[in-house]
Short mmCIF file of C-alpha atoms and ligand atoms in Angstrom, two decimals:
data_model
loop_
_atom_site.label_atom_id
_atom_site.label_comp_id
_atom_site.label_asym_id
_atom_site.label_seq_id
_atom_site.Cartn_x
_atom_site.Cartn_y
_atom_site.Cartn_z
CA MET A 1 -15.46 12.04 -9.33
CA LYS A 2 -14.38 9.43 -12.04
CA GLN A 3 -14.27 6.26 -11.86
CA PRO A 4 -11.57 3.40 -11.84
CA HIS A 5 -11.49 0.78 -15.07
CA GLN A 6 -14.07 3.76 -17.18
CA PRO A 7 -12.80 5.53 -20.37
CA GLY A 8 -12.43 8.91 -18.20
CA SER A 9 -10.43 7.21 -15.63
CA GLU A 10 -6.59 7.74 -17.33
CA PRO A 11 -5.29 10.27 -14.98
CA ASP A 12 -2.81 10.56 -17.54
CA GLY A 13 -5.51 11.16 -20.53
CA HIS A 14 -4.27 7.92 -22.86
CA SER A 15 -7.08 5.56 -23.75
CA VAL A 16 -4.41 2.49 -24.08
CA ALA A 17 -4.38 0.80 -21.06
CA SER A 18 -2.02 -1.62 -21.39
CA PRO A 19 0.28 -2.56 -24.68
CA GLY A 20 -1.01 -6.17 -25.18
CA ARG A 21 -4.06 -4.39 -25.64
CA ARG A 22 -3.10 -1.76 -28.83
CA ALA A 23 -1.35 -4.96 -30.13
CA PHE A 24 -4.82 -6.91 -30.71
CA PHE A 25 -5.46 -3.47 -32.15
CA THR A 26 -3.18 -2.65 -35.00
CA ARG A 27 -3.21 -6.04 -35.57
CA ALA A 28 -7.69 -6.24 -36.04
CA ALA A 29 -7.34 -3.35 -37.65
CA GLY A 30 -4.38 -4.25 -40.60
CA VAL A 31 -6.95 -7.40 -41.52
CA THR A 32 -9.83 -5.38 -41.22
CA ALA A 33 -8.34 -2.60 -43.22
CA GLY A 34 -8.91 -4.14 -46.34
CA LEU A 35 -12.42 -3.84 -46.23
CA ILE A 36 -12.25 0.12 -45.23
CA GLY A 37 -13.17 1.40 -48.76
CA LEU A 38 -16.41 -0.28 -48.87
CA ALA A 39 -18.04 0.06 -45.44
CA VAL A 40 -17.40 3.58 -45.81
CA ALA A 41 -18.84 5.20 -48.99
CA VAL A 42 -17.28 8.39 -48.17
CA PRO A 43 -16.84 10.06 -51.83
CA GLY A 44 -13.12 11.13 -51.83
CA ARG A 45 -11.92 8.78 -48.23
CA ALA A 46 -12.05 5.43 -49.28
CA HIS A 47 -7.69 6.07 -49.34
CA ALA A 48 -8.04 6.10 -45.68
CA SER A 49 -7.32 3.01 -43.97
CA PRO A 50 -7.87 2.67 -39.75
CA ALA A 51 -4.43 1.19 -40.23
CA ALA A 52 -2.46 4.13 -41.23
CA PRO A 53 -4.57 7.19 -41.20
CA ALA A 54 -3.12 10.41 -41.81
CA ALA A 55 -2.16 12.94 -39.53
CA GLY A 56 -4.68 15.86 -39.20
CA THR A 57 -8.05 14.53 -41.13
CA ALA A 58 -11.64 14.61 -40.12
CA GLN A 59 -14.58 13.17 -40.92
CA SER A 60 -17.49 15.10 -41.34
CA ASP A 61 -21.39 14.19 -41.52
CA TRP A 62 -21.84 12.84 -37.72
CA TRP A 63 -25.56 14.45 -36.41
CA PHE A 64 -26.61 14.31 -32.68
CA CYS A 65 -29.72 12.16 -32.69
CA GLN A 66 -32.77 14.25 -31.62
CA LYS A 67 -35.15 11.40 -30.47
CA CYS A 68 -32.42 9.38 -28.47
CA TYR A 69 -29.26 11.84 -28.07
CA THR A 70 -26.31 9.60 -29.45
CA MET A 71 -23.58 11.12 -31.95
CA PHE A 72 -24.31 9.57 -34.87
CA PHE A 73 -23.10 9.52 -38.63
CA HIS A 74 -26.34 11.43 -41.25
CA GLY A 75 -23.31 10.02 -44.55
CA TYR A 76 -25.92 7.08 -45.45
CA ALA A 77 -29.31 7.87 -47.03
CA ASP A 78 -31.19 5.61 -43.83
CA ASN A 79 -30.13 6.79 -41.29
CA GLY A 80 -29.16 3.72 -39.37
CA ARG A 81 -31.25 2.75 -36.09
CA CYS A 82 -32.43 4.76 -33.58
CA PRO A 83 -32.40 2.94 -29.83
CA ALA A 84 -35.91 5.13 -29.07
CA GLY A 85 -37.42 3.73 -32.25
CA GLY A 86 -37.18 3.72 -36.57
CA ALA A 87 -34.50 5.84 -37.20
CA HIS A 88 -31.71 8.57 -35.77
CA SER A 89 -33.13 11.86 -36.72
CA PRO A 90 -30.61 14.51 -37.11
CA GLN A 91 -31.35 18.34 -35.72
CA GLY A 92 -28.62 21.29 -35.11
CA TYR A 93 -24.83 20.83 -36.27
CA ASN A 94 -22.94 19.35 -38.99
CA PHE A 95 -19.38 17.87 -36.66
CA ILE A 96 -16.89 16.97 -38.32
CA LEU A 97 -14.62 14.60 -35.71
CA PRO A 98 -10.95 13.70 -36.53
CA TYR A 99 -9.42 10.44 -36.01
CA GLY A 100 -6.06 9.29 -37.07
CA GLY A 101 -3.37 10.23 -34.92
CA ALA A 102 -2.13 8.90 -31.29
CA ALA A 103 -4.37 9.75 -28.29
CA THR A 104 -2.76 12.57 -26.07
CA PRO A 105 -4.25 13.78 -22.38
CA THR A 106 -6.65 15.84 -23.96
CA ALA A 107 -8.22 13.56 -27.17
CA GLN A 108 -9.62 9.86 -26.16
CA SER A 109 -8.70 7.92 -29.33
CA TYR A 110 -10.74 4.50 -29.70
CA TRP A 111 -14.55 5.93 -30.73
CA ARG A 112 -15.53 3.78 -33.96
CA PHE A 113 -18.52 4.10 -36.87
CA CYS A 114 -20.79 1.73 -35.78
CA PRO A 115 -22.19 0.72 -39.41
CA LYS A 116 -25.44 -1.88 -37.07
CA CYS A 117 -27.94 1.66 -35.20
CA TYR A 118 -24.54 4.50 -36.81
CA SER A 119 -23.05 5.85 -33.32
CA MET A 120 -20.48 7.10 -32.05
CA HIS A 121 -19.29 4.60 -29.39
CA PHE A 122 -15.86 3.51 -28.34
CA GLU A 123 -14.90 0.06 -28.62
CA TYR A 124 -11.98 -0.16 -25.95
CA TYR A 125 -13.94 -2.35 -23.48
CA GLY A 126 -16.06 -3.72 -25.76
CA PRO A 127 -19.09 -4.49 -27.72
CA GLY A 128 -21.47 -2.77 -25.84
CA PRO A 129 -26.06 -3.12 -26.38
CA CYS A 130 -26.78 -1.85 -30.62
CA PRO A 131 -30.58 -0.67 -30.84
CA ALA A 132 -29.88 -2.70 -33.64
CA GLY A 133 -29.92 -6.08 -31.90
CA GLY A 134 -26.19 -7.21 -30.40
CA GLY A 135 -23.63 -5.24 -30.15
CA HIS A 136 -22.32 -2.61 -31.48
CA ILE A 137 -19.29 -3.78 -34.68
CA GLU A 138 -16.11 -1.35 -35.20
CA GLN A 139 -15.32 -0.93 -38.70
CA GLY A 140 -14.07 2.32 -40.53
CA PHE A 141 -11.77 5.17 -38.99
CA VAL A 142 -10.91 4.75 -35.41
CA PHE A 143 -11.25 8.06 -33.72
CA VAL A 144 -9.71 10.22 -31.78
CA LEU A 145 -11.56 12.28 -29.54
CA PRO A 146 -11.15 16.64 -27.67
CA HIS A 147 -12.37 16.74 -24.45
CA ASP A 148 -11.97 18.44 -21.19
CA ILE A 149 -10.83 21.19 -23.46
CA PRO A 150 -12.64 24.80 -23.53
CA ALA A 151 -15.71 24.81 -26.51
CA THR A 152 -15.21 27.93 -28.92
CA LEU A 153 -18.15 29.44 -31.59
CA THR A 154 -16.45 25.84 -33.89
CA SER A 155 -16.68 23.16 -30.97
CA GLN A 156 -19.57 22.52 -28.50
CA SER A 157 -18.34 20.36 -24.85
CA ASP A 158 -21.13 18.62 -22.95
CA TRP A 159 -20.87 15.21 -25.62
CA ARG A 160 -20.21 12.21 -22.56
CA PHE A 161 -19.41 8.50 -23.16
CA CYS A 162 -22.81 6.19 -22.00
CA GLN A 163 -21.77 3.55 -19.59
CA LYS A 164 -23.77 1.64 -20.47
CA CYS A 165 -24.42 1.21 -24.29
CA PHE A 166 -21.42 2.48 -25.08
CA VAL A 167 -21.84 5.52 -27.18
CA MET A 168 -21.24 9.32 -26.98
CA PHE A 169 -24.32 11.31 -26.25
CA PHE A 170 -25.37 15.18 -25.55
CA TYR A 171 -25.59 15.73 -21.96
CA GLY A 172 -26.64 18.97 -22.40
CA TYR A 173 -30.25 18.58 -21.79
CA ALA A 174 -31.92 17.21 -18.32
CA ASP A 175 -33.77 13.99 -19.31
CA ASN A 176 -30.86 12.31 -21.70
CA GLY A 177 -32.45 10.26 -24.55
CA HIS A 178 -32.61 6.96 -24.45
CA CYS A 179 -30.49 3.86 -23.97
CA ALA A 180 -29.64 0.94 -26.38
CA ALA A 181 -29.78 -0.56 -22.43
CA GLY A 182 -33.13 1.06 -21.25
CA GLY A 183 -33.73 4.12 -20.14
CA ALA A 184 -31.61 7.12 -20.51
CA HIS A 185 -27.60 7.33 -21.40
CA SER A 186 -25.97 7.57 -18.31
CA ALA A 187 -23.01 9.72 -18.34
CA GLN A 188 -18.59 8.61 -17.42
CA GLY A 189 -15.65 10.15 -17.90
CA PHE A 190 -13.78 12.77 -19.60
CA ASP A 191 -16.10 15.78 -20.80
CA PHE A 192 -15.70 16.04 -24.51
CA VAL A 193 -15.85 18.95 -26.88
CA LEU A 194 -15.70 18.30 -30.74
CA PRO A 195 -16.17 21.00 -33.31
CA HIS A 196 -18.37 21.33 -35.49
CA ALA A 197 -19.41 22.93 -38.32
ZN1 ZN B 221 -31.43 8.70 -32.33
ZN1 ZN B 222 -24.45 0.10 -33.22
ZN1 ZN B 223 -26.73 4.90 -23.72
#
């Protein structure tokens, strides 16, 4: 079911495939850490840095877009750029997504905010196509997202990686929304179970 070289493929569930990649990433995060206070203007969280996040922390204001089915950050006034046209449109739950800490067999790292389209996207393979043009870029927290655990009253399953545009999208409807790479999103890898209010 799971294909090789995709985010859900590591048999042990860890997202870090090579020590070299981890070393590079750590350096890159350190370089950009100084920008985070401005880049992610969430009140009370400007002290946080992706290079040294506190364990057990999470960010709210992540929402499902009812137009494209992408998980996007609703904490800014303009709601980013939607591949279905215009800005994303929030619906349903206010998701509270954990960041910082290490990946585990049931939590995958390398999920990031894109400041161009506001999507939650997986940056491990490099930039997927962004609906705002070019590729996604990563900014702010490094999210570590739970997968393949039971859903609860305060968590929702059926969130998946799109292997075409690299965003997190909701796979619970038949049509799979709109993808920045054209057509609908295409699910691959883990079944993410994301906490919400
Ligand atoms: Zn959208
Ligand atoms: Zn983007
Ligand atoms: Zn997609």
